[in-house]
Coordinates of C-alpha atoms and ligand atoms in Angstrom, one line a residue:
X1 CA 115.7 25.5 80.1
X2 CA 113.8 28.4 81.8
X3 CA 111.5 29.0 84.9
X4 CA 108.1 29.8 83.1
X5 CA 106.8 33.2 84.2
X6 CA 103.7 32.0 85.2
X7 CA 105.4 29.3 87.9
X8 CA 105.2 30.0 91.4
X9 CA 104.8 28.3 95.3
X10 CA 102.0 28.7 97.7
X11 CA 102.5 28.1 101.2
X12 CA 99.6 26.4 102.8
X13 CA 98.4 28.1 105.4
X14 CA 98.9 26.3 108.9
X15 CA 100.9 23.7 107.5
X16 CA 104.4 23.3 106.2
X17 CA 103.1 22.4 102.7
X18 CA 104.5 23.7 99.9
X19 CA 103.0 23.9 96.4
X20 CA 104.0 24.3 92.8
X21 CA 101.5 26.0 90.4
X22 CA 101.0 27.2 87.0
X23 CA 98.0 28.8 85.3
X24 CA 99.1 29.2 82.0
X25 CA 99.6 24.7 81.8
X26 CA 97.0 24.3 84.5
X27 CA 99.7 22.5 86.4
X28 CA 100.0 21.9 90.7
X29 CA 101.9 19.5 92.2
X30 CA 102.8 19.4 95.7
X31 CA 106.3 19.7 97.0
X32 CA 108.0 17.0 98.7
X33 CA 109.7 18.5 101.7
X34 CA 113.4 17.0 100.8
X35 CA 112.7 18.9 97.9
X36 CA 111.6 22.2 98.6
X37 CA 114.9 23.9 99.7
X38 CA 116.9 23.1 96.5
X39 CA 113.8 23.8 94.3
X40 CA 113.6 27.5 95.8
X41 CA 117.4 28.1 95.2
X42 CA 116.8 26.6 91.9
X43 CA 113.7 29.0 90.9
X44 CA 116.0 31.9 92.5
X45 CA 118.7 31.6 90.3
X46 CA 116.6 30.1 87.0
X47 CA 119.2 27.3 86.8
X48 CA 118.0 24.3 85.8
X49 CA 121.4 22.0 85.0
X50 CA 121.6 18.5 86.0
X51 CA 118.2 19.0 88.0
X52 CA 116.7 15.7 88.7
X53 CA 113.1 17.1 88.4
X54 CA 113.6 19.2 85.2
X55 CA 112.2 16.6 82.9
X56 CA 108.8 16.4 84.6
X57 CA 108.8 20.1 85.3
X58 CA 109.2 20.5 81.5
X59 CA 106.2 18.1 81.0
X60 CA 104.2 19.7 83.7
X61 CA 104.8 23.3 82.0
X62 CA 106.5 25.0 85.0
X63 CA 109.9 25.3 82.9
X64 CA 110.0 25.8 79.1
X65 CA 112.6 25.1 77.0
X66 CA 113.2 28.7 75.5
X67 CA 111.4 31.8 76.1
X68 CA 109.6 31.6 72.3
X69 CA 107.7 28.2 73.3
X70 CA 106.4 29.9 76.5
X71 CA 105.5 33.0 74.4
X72 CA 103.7 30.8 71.8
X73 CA 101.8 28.9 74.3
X74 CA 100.7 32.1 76.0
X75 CA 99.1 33.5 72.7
X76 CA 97.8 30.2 71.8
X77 CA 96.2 30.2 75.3
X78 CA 95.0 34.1 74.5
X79 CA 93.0 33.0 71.5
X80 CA 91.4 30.5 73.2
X81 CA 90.4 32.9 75.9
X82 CA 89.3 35.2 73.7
X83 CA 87.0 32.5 71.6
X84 CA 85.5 31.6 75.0
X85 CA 85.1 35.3 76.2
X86 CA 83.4 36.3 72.8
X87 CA 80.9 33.6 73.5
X88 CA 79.8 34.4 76.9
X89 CA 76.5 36.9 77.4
X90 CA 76.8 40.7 77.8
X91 CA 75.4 42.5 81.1
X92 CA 73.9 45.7 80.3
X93 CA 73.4 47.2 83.8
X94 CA 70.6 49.6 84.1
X95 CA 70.3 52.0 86.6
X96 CA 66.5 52.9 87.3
X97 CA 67.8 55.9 89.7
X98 CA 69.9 56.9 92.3
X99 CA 67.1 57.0 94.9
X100 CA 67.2 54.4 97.2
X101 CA 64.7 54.0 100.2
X102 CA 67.6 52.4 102.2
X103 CA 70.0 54.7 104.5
X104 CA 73.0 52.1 104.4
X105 CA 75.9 53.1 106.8
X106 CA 78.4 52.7 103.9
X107 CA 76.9 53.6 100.7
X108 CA 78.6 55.3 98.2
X109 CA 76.1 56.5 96.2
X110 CA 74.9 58.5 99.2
X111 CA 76.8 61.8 97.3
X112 CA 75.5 61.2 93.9
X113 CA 73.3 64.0 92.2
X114 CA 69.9 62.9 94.3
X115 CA 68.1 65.3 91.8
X116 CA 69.1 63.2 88.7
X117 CA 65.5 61.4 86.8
X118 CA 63.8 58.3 87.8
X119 CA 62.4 55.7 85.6
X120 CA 59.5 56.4 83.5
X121 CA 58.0 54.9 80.4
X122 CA 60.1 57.4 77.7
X123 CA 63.2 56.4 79.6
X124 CA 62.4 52.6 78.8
X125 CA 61.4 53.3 75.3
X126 CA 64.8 55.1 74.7
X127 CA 66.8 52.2 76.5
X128 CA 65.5 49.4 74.7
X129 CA 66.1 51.4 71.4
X130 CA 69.4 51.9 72.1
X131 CA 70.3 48.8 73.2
X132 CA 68.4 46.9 70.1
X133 CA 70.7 48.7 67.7
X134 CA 74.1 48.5 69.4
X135 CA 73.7 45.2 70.9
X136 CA 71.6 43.2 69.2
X137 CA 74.5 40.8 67.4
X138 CA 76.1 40.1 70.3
X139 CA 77.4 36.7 69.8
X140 CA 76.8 35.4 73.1
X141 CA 73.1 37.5 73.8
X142 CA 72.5 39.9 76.2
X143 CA 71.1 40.3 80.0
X144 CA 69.7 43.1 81.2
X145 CA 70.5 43.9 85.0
X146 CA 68.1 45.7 87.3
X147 CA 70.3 47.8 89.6
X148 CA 69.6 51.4 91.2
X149 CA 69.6 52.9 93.8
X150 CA 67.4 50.4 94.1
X151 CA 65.5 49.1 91.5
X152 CA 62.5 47.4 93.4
X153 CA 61.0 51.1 95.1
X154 CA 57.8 50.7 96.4
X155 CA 54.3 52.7 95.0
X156 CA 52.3 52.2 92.6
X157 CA 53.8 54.1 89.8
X158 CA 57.2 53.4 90.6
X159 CA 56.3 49.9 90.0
X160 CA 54.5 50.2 87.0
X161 CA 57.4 51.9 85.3
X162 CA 59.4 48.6 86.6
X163 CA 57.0 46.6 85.2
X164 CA 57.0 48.2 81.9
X165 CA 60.0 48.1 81.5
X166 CA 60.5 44.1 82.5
X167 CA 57.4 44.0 79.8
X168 CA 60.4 45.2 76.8
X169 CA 62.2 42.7 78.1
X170 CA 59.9 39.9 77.5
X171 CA 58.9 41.0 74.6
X172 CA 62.7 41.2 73.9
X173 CA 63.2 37.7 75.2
X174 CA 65.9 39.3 77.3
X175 CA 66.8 37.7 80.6
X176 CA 67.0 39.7 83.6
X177 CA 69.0 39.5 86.4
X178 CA 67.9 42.1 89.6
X179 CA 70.2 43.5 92.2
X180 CA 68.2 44.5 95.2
X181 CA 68.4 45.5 98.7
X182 CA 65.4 43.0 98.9
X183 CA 63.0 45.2 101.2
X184 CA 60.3 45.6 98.8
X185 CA 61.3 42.3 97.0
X186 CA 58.2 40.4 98.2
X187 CA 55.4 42.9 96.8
X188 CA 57.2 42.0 93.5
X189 CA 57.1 38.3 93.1
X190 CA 53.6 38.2 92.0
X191 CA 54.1 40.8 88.9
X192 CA 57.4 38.7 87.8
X193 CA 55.3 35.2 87.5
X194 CA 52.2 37.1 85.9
X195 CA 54.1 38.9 83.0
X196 CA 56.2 35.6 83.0
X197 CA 59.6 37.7 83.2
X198 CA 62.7 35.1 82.8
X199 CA 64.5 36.1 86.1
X200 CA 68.6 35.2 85.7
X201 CA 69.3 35.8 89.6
X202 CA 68.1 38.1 92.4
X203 CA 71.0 39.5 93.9
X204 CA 69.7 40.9 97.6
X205 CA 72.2 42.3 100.9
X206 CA 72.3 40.8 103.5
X207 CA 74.8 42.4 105.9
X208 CA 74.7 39.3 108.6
X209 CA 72.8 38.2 111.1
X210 CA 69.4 40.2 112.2
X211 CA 70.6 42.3 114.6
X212 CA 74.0 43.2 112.3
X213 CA 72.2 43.7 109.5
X214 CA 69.8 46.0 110.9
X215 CA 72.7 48.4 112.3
X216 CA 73.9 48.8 108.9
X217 CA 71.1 48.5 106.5
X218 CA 67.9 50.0 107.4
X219 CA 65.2 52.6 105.6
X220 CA 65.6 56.5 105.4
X221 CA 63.3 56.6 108.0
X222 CA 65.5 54.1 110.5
X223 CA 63.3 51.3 110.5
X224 CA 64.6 47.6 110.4
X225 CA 64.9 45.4 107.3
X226 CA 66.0 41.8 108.2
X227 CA 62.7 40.1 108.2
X228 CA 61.1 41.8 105.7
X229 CA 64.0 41.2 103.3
X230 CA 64.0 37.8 104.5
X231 CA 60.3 37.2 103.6
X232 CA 61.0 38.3 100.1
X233 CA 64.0 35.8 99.9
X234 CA 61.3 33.0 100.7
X235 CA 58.6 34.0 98.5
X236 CA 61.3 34.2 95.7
X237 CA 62.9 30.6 96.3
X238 CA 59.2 29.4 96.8
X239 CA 58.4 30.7 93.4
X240 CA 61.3 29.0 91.4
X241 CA 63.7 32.3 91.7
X242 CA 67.3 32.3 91.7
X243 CA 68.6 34.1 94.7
X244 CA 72.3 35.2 95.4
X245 CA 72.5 36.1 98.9
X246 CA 75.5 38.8 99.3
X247 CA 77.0 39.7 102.4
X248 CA 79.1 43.5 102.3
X249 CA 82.2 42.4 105.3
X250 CA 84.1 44.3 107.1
X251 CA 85.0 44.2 110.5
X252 CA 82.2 45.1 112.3
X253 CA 79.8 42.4 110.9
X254 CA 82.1 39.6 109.6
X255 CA 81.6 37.0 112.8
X256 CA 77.9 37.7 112.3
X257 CA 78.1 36.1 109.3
X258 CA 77.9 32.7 111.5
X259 CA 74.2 33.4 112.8
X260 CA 73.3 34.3 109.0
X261 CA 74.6 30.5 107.6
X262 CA 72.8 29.5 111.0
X263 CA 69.7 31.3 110.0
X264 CA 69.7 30.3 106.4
X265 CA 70.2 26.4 107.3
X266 CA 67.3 26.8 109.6
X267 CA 65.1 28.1 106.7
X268 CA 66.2 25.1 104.4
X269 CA 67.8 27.7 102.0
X270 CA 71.4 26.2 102.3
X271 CA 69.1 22.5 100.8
X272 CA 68.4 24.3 97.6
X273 CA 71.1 23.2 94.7
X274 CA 73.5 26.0 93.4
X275 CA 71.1 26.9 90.5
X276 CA 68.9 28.0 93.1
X277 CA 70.2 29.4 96.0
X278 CA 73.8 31.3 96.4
X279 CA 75.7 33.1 98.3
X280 CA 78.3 35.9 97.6
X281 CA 80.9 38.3 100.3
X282 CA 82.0 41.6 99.2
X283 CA 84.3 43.7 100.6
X284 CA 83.3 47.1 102.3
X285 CA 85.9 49.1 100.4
X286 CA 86.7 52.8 99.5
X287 CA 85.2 53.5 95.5
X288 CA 85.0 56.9 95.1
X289 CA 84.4 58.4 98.9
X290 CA 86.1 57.9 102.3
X291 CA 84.7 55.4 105.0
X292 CA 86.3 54.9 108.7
X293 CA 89.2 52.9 107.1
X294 CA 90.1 51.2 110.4
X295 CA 87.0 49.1 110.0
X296 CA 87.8 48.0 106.5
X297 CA 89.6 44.8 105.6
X298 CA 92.3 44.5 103.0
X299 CA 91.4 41.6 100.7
X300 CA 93.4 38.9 102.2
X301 CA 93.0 39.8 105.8
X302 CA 88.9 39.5 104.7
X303 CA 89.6 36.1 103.7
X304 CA 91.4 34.8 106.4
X305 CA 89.4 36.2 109.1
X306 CA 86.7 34.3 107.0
X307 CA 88.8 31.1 107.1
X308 CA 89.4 31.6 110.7
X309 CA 85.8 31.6 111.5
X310 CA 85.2 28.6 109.3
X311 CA 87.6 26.4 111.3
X312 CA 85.6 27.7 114.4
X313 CA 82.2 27.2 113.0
X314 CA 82.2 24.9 110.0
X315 CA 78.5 25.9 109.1
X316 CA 80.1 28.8 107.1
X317 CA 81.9 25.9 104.8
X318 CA 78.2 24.8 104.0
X319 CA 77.0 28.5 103.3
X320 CA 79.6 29.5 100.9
X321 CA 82.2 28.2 98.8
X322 CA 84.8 30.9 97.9
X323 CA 86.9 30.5 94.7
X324 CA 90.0 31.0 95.9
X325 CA 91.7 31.3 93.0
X326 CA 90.6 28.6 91.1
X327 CA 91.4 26.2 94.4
X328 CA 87.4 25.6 94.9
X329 CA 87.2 24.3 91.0
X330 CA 90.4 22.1 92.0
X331 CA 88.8 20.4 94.6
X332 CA 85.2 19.9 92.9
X333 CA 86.8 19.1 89.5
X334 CA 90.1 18.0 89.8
X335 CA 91.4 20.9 87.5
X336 CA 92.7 24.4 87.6
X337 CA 90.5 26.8 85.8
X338 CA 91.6 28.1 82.0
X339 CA 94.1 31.4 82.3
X340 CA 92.3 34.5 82.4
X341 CA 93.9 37.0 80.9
X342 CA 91.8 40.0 81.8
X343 CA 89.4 39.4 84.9
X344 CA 87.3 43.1 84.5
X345 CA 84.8 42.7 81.5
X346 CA 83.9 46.9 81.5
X347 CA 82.9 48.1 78.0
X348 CA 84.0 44.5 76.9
X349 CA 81.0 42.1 78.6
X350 CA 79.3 44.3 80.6
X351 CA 77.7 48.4 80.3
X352 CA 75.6 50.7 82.6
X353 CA 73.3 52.8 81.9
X354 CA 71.2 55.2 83.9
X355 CA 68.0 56.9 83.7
X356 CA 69.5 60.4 82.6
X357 CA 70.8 59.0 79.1
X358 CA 74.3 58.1 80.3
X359 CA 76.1 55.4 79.0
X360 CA 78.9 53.9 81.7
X361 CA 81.3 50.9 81.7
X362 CA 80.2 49.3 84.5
X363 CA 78.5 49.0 87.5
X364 CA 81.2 50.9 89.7
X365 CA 81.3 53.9 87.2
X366 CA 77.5 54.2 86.5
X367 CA 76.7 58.0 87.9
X368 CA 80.1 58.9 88.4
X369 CA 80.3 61.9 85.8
X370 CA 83.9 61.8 84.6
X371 CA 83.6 58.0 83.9
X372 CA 80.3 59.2 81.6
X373 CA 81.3 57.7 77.6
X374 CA 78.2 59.1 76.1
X375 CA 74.4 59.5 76.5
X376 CA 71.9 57.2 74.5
X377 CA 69.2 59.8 74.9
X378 CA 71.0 61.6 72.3
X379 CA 70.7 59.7 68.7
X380 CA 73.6 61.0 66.5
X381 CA 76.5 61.3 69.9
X382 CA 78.9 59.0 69.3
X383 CA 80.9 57.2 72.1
X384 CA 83.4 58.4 73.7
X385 CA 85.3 55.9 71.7
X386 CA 88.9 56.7 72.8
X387 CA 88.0 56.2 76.3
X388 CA 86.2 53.4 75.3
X389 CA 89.7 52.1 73.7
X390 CA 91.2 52.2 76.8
X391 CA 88.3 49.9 79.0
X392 CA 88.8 47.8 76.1
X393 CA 92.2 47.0 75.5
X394 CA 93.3 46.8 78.8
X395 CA 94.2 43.0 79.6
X396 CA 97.6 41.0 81.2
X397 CA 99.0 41.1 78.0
X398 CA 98.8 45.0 77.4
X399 CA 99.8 46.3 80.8
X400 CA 103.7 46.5 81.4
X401 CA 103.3 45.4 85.2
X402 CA 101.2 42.5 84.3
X403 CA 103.0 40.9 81.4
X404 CA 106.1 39.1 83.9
X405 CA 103.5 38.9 87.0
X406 CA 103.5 35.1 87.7
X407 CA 99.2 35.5 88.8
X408 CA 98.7 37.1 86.2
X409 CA 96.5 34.2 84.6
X410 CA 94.1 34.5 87.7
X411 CA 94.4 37.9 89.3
X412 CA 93.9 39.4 85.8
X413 CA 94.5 42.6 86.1
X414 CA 91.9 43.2 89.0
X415 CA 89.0 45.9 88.9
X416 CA 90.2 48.6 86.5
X417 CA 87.7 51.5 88.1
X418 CA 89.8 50.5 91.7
X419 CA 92.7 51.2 89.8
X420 CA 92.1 54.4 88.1
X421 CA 90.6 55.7 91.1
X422 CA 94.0 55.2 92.8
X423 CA 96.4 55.9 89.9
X424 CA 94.7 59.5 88.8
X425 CA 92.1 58.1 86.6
X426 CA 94.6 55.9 84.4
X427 CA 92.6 53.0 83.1
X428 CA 95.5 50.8 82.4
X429 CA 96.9 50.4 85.7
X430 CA 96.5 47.4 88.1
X431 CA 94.6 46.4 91.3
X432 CA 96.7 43.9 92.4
X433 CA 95.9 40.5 93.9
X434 CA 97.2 38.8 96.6
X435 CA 96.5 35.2 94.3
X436 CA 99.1 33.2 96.5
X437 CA 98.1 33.9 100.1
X438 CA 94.3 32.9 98.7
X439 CA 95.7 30.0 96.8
X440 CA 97.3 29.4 100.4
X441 CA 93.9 29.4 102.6
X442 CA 92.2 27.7 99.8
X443 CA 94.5 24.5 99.8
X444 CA 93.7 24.7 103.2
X445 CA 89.9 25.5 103.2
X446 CA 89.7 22.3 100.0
X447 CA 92.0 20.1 102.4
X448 CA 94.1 20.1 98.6
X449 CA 97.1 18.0 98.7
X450 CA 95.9 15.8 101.8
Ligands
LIG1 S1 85.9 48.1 86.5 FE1 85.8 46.9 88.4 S2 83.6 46.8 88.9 FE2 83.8 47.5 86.7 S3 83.6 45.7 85.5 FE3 85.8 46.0 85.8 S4 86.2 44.7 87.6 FE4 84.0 45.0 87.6
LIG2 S1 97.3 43.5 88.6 FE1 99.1 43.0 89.8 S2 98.8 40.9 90.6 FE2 97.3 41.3 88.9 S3 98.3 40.5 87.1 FE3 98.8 42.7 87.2 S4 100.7 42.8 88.3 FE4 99.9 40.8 88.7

């Protein structure tokens, strides 16, 4: 018998309770304490003679009996992945500009080419062209997403040239999903419901609590932006809009993210159901320019100063429900999620596109020119297919560091622009995640194993 590659322990975090866990059988079990010592050796040294556990840890699918059943349940578990990734919709980002009226302290667009084209009615025409060719037999459809700069500009002919656009759509019977900074969000609303736009989500920032957020995210010409955003984030709800509330951490604003939940409970937004209202945190992290690092949180240390504060204030545990690592689906459902064998969907499930013509892989490459795979202004330029390989083969399975990594069935790889950034622009190379110290604040967040 062998230790499958995919088993491993998580410590929960202030306690002295140990977990099993597997993401390739969806197994967890918790560890008796009499057990846990002899259990370690026994996973240290892959010996599994005259074990007294080995029979249910064969059932369980933390051992296997030889290497080649483990290896056909992993591809067995690939096609099935694969079967469900084919099915799901395609995100074609859209990038309307790189203007933006906000002056955020930590944008990284700041130092993109300012002179580059804004949206007009050619660009629109050349767009939906493009994208009716190429992705019209997409087996699971297609979304459009609004992103920018920022998208929702106000004047008059900005908007018109939004709302020409979000006409294709309809006509296209395209959903649209919109990621906004929210300031102009509520001179919108009333356009959406008259052209009868199907809205996926509003995605708007909010950086914390009024007086946070206004230190961090306010206009080119410093004026605040909490309550206006906020108003927006009414009218939307009001109207029958999705809105995903995202909060950008790091240390500066994460305690302020209290006041926010407070803030949003006092509106009634935290009342809506899931379909309705949601929230999401980000990190503040380094893409492609420098920020005042000692202000930035590693991904863990994000988390658990999050779980701290939840413990303090348990409003946040009403505000947002963070995966975890598949340990929020465990407590709501009772199962682990399926294995995911590749967690960044770039040039796979999801393209961006800007206003100049260029084609990108995703959201964190769009305007970045050496991520540019080709231009759809131009008819007869082909793809930068061999780069477009590379976004596209890159998985668990096809990078060497991935293939023994025991989270590798819910870390999947991590963000691939991250990693290329950091590894001199090599696609396949990983962002690593810390799965078991979140699987570890999770248990504890869920109370899993009380
Ligand atoms: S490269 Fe990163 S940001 Fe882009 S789709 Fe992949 S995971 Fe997402
Ligand atoms: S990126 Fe790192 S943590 Fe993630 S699967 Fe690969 S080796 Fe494991």
């Amino acid at each position: 018998m062998i230790l499958s590659k995919h088993t491993f322990l998580a410590d929960r975090i202030n306690s002295d309770d140990a977990l099993i866990l597997n993401y390739l059988s969806g197994s967890i079990d918790k560890i008796e304490k009499k057990e846990l010592e002899e259990l370690k050796n026994r996973i240290s040294l892959n010996n599994w003679d005259n074990y007294h556990l080995s029979d249910y840890m064969l059932e369980r699918g933390y051992l296997y009996s030889d290497k080649d059943v483990e290896e056909d349940k992993i591809n067995e578990k690939y096609l099935e992945f694969m079967d469900e990734y084919e099915k799901t919709a395609t995100q074609l980002i859209f990038s309307t500009s790189y203007v933006c009226n906000f002056s955020c302290v930590y944008c990284f667009q700041e130092e993109y080419n300012q002179n580059s084209k804004t949206l007009n009615n050619e660009i629109t025409d050349k767009f939906f062209n493009y994208i009716d060719k190429k992705f019209s037999n997409e087996p699971g459809g297609v979304y459009i997403t609004l992103f920018g700069g920022e998208p929702l500009l106000g004047g008059e002919k900005h908007k018109n040239h939004i709302m020409y656009f979000l006409s294709k759509a309809v006509k296209s019977n395209i959903p649209v999903a919109i990621v906004t900074n929210g300031y102009e969000l509520k001179n919108y609303i009333h356009d959406f419901k008259s052209l009868g736009v199907n809205i996926k989500e509003i995605q708007v920032t909010v950086d914390g609590d009024r007086e946070n957020h206004n230190s961090r995210r306010f206009t080119r010409s410093k004026e605040t932006t909490f309550d206006t955003i906020m108003e927006g984030v009414e009218l939307a709800l009001k109207n029958g809009y999705r809105i995903n509330l995202r909060s950008i951490l790091d240390k500066r604003n994460i305690a302020s993210l209290v006041k926010l939940a407070e803030y949003c409970d006092e509106k009634g937004f935290l009342d809506y159901p899931a379909s309705h209202f949601e929230t999401s945190i980000g990190r503040n992290y380094e893409l492609h320019s420098c920020q005042d690092t000692k202000q930035l949180f590693s991904r863990y240390d994000m988390w658990l100063e999050y779980f701290k504060l939840s413990e303090e204030f348990p409003i946040l545990k009403k505000y947002h429900k963070p995966g975890f690592h598949g340990m929020r689906m465990l407590a709501e459902s009772g199962e682990l999620p399926v294995p995911i064998f590749d967690s960044c969907p770039a040039c796979k499930k999801e393209w961006a596109f800007d206003a100049n013509g260029g084609i990108y892989s995703c959201t964190a490459t769009v305007g970045v020119s050496k991520y540019q795979l080709g231009n759809y202004f131009e008819k007869d330029t082909p793809l930068n297919q061999e780069k477009v390989l590379e976004w596209q083969t890159r998985d668990v399975l096809t990078m060497e560091e991935c293939k023994d990594c025991s989270v590798s069935l819910s870390c999947g790889g991590g963000c691939a622009t991250i990693a290329a950034n950091e590894n001199n622009g090599k696609i396949h190379s990983t962002n690593c995640r810390p799965v078991k110290e979140l699987v570890g604040i999770g248990l504890e967040y869920y109370k899993i194993g009380d």
